[in-house]
Short mmCIF file of C-alpha atoms in Angstrom, two decimals:
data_model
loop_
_atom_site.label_atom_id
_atom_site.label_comp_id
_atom_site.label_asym_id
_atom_site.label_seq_id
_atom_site.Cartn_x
_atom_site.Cartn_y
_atom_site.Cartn_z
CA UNK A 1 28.60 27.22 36.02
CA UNK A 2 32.01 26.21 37.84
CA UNK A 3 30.42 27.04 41.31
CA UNK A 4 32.34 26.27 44.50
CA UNK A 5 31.30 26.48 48.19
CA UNK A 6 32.98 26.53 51.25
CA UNK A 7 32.06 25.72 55.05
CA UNK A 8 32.46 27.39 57.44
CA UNK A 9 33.25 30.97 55.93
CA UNK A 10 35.08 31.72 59.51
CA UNK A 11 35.62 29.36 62.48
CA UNK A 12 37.24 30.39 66.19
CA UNK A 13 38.28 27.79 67.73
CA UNK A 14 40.51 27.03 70.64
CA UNK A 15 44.26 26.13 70.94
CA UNK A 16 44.68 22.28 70.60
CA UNK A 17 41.30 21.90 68.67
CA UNK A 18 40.59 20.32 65.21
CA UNK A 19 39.00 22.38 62.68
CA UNK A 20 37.54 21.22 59.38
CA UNK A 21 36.76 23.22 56.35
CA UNK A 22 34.90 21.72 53.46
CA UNK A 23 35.06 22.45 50.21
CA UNK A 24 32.22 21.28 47.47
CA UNK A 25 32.23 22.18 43.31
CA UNK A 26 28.44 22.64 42.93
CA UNK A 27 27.72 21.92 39.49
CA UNK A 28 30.69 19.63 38.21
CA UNK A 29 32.56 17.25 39.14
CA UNK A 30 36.28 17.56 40.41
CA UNK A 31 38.90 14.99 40.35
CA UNK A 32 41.41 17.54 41.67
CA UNK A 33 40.71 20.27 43.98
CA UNK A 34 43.66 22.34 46.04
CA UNK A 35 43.65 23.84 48.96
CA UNK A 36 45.62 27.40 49.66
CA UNK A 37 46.25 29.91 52.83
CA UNK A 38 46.71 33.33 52.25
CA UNK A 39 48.03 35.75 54.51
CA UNK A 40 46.88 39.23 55.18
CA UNK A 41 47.77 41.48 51.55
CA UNK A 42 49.91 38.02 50.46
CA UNK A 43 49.54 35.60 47.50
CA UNK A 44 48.05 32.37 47.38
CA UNK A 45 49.91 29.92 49.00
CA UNK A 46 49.44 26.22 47.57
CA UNK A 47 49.40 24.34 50.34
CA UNK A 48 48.43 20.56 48.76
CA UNK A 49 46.66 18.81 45.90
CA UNK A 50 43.36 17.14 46.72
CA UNK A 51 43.25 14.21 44.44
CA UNK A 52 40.02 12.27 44.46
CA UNK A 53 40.26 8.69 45.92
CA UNK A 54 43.96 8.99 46.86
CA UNK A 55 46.42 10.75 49.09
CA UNK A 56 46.46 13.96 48.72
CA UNK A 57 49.96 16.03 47.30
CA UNK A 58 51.55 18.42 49.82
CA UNK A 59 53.60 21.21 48.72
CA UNK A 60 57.11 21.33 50.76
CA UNK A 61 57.09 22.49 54.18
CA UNK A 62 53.34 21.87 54.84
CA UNK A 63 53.25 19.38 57.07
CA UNK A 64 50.53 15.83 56.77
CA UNK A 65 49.80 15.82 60.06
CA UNK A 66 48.95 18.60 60.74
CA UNK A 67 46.35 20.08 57.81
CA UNK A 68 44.39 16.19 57.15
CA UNK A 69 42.99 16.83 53.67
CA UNK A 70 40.66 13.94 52.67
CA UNK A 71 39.14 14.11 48.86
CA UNK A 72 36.26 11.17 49.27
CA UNK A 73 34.12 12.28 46.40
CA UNK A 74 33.87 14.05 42.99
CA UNK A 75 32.78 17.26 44.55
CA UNK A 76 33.81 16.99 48.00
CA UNK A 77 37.58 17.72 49.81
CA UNK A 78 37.92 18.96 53.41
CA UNK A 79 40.83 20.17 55.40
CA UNK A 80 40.98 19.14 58.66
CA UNK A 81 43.40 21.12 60.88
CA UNK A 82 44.10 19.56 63.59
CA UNK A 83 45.62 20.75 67.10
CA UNK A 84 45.58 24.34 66.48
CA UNK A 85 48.16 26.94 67.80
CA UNK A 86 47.27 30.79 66.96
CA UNK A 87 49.88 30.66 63.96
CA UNK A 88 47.19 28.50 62.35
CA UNK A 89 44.75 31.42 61.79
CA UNK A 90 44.77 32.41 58.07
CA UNK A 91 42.33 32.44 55.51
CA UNK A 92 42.25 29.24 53.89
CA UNK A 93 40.64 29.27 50.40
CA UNK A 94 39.98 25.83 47.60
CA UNK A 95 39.66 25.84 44.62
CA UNK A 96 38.26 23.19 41.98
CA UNK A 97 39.82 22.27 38.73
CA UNK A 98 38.23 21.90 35.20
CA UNK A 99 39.02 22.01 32.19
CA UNK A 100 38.02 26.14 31.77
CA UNK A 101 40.38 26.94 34.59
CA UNK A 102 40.85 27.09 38.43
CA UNK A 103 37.22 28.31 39.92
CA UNK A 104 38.00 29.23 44.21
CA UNK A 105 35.74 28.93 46.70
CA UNK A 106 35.21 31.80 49.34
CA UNK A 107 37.04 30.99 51.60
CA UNK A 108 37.48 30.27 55.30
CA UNK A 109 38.88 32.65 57.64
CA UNK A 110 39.99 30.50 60.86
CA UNK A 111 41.22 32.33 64.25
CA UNK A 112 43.28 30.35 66.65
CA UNK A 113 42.77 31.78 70.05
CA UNK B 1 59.61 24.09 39.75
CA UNK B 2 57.79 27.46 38.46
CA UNK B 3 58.04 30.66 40.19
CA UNK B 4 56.24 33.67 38.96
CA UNK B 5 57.10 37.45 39.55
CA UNK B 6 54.89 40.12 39.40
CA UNK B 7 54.83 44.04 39.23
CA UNK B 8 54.39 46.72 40.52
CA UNK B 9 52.75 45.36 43.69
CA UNK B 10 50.73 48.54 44.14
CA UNK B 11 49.59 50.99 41.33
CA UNK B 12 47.55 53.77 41.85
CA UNK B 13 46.10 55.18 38.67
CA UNK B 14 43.22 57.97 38.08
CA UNK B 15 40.06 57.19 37.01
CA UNK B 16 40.21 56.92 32.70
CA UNK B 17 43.32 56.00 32.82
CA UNK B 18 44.88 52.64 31.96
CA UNK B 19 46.72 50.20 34.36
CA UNK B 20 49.31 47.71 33.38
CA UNK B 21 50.56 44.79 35.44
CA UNK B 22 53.68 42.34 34.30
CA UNK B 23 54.62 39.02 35.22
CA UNK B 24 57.51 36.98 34.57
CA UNK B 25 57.62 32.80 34.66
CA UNK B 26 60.87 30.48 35.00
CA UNK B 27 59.39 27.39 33.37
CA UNK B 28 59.57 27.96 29.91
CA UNK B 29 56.88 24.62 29.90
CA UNK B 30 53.88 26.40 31.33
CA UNK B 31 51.81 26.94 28.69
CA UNK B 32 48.39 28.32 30.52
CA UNK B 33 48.18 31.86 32.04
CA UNK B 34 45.14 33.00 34.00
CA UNK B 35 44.67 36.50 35.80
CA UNK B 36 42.30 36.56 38.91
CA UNK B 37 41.02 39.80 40.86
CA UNK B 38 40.68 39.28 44.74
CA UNK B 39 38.29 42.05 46.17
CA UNK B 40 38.50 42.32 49.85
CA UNK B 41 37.39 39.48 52.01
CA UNK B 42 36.55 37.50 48.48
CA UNK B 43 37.25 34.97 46.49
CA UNK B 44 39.49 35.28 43.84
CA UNK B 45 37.61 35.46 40.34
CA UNK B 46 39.41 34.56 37.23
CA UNK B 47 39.17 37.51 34.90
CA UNK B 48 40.94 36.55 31.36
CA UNK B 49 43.54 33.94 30.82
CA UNK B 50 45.42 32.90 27.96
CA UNK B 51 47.00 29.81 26.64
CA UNK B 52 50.62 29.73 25.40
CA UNK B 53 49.65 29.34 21.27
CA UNK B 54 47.95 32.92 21.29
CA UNK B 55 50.00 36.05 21.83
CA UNK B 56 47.42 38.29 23.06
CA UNK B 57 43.79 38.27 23.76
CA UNK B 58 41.06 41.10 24.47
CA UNK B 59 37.37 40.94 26.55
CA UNK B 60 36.10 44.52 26.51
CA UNK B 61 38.23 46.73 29.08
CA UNK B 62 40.46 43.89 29.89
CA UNK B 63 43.58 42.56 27.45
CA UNK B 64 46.47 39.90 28.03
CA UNK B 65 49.68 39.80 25.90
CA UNK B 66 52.21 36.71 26.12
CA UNK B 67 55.60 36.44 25.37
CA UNK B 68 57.07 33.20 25.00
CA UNK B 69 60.47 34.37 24.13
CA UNK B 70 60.93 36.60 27.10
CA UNK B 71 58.38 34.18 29.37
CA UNK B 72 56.26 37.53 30.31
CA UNK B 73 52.87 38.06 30.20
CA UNK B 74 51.02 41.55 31.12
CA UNK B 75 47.63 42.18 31.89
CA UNK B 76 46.13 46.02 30.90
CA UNK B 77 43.32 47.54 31.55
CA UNK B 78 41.72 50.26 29.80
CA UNK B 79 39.64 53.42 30.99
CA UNK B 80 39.67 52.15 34.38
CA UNK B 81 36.27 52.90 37.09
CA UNK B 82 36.84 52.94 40.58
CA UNK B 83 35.79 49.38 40.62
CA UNK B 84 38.26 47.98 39.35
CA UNK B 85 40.64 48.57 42.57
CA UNK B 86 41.33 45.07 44.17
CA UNK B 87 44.24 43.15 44.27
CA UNK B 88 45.13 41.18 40.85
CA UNK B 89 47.06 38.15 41.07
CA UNK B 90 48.83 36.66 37.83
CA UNK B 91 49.48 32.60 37.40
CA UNK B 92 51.55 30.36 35.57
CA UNK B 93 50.31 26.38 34.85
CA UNK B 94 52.63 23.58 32.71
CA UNK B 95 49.44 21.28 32.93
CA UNK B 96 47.16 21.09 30.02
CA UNK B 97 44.30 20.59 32.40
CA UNK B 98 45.45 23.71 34.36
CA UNK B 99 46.10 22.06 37.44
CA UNK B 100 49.66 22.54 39.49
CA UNK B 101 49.25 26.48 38.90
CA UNK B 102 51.41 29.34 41.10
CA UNK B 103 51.04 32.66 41.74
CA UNK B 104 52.27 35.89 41.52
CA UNK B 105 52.61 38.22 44.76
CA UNK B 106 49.93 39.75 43.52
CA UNK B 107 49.40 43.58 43.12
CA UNK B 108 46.96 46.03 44.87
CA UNK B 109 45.36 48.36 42.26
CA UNK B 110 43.88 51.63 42.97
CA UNK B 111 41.68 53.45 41.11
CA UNK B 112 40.81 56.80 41.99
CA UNK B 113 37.53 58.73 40.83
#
């Protein structure tokens, strides 16, 4: 149990373009997933809280705008990044709360070219 | 808010041997303390965790102590195999439902045969 998915597992995409990355808990529900980026050999980076049926949470210096995160059911967020510039490449990893701990997905690896 | 320390962030140990990684917390509410190990290119999979009303817990190879007092928790590992290299990353949570967690820098464990 506690499986999570993520689509795309990599995405290249073009400067200016939107990207989105879903994120889906397979066999439970979720009222709160998160979203992180990690940097090559660097921690997890919490980036925002994905709470289900209301704005999501953003951690300081992450900006709304920019990295859309919509939570629309019990075992679906995405992250929409939108107008990409190359210092948007990262890996960008969920994860799905309940009550047994944090369970990740695997992860997106985007490249901004 | 929390911020969690961890060290070393590499160790290199020989095959047999045991490995021991320490982590410090500044919010002496967290109460929930997971470790995850993050092989290359993967997901990070939660390993052992333990909750702040036990001091210490054990699953075969693997062991966490906690220290309230001090607000340090360590993770060891026992007769180590070359599979357990991958980076280990320890976290710190103040929610009962283990949500709002942060992490450690994480530290890159080597095992050699």
């Amino acid at each position: 149990g506690a499986v999570v998915s993520q689509h795309p597992s990599w995405v290249i995409c073009k400067s200016g373009t939107s990207v989105k990355i879903e994120c889906r808990s397979l066999d439970f529900q979720a009222t709160t997933m998160f979203w992180y980026r990690q940097f090559p050999k660097q921690s997890l980076m919490l980036m925002a809280t994905s709470n289900e049926g209301s704005k999501a949470t953003y951690e300081q210096g992450v900006e709304k705008d920019k990295f859309l995160i919509n939570h629309a059911s019990l075992t679906l967020s995405t992250l929409t990044v939108t107008s990409a510039h190359p210092e948007d490449s990262s890996f960008y990893i969920c994860s799905a709360s309940r009550s047994s701990g944090q369970y990740f997905g695997p992860g997106t690896r985007l490249t901004v070219t | 808010g929390e911020n969690v320390e961890q060290h070393p962030s590499t160790l290199s140990v020989q095959e047999g041997d045991s490995a021991v990684i320490k982590c410090t917390y500044s919010d002496s509410a967290s109460n929930y303390f997971p470790w995850y190990k993050q092989e290359l290119g993967k997901r990070p999979q939660l390993i052992i965790d333990i909750r702040s009303n036990v001091g210490e817990k054990k699953d075969q190879r693997i062991a966490v102590t906690l220290n309230k007092t001090a607000k340090h928790f360590s993770l060891h590992i026992t007769e180590t195999q070359p599979e357990d290299s991958a980076v280990y990353f320890c976290a710190a949570s103040y929610r009962s439902d283990n949500n709002d967690m942060r992490f450690g820098a994480g530290t890159r464990l080597t095992v050699k045969p």
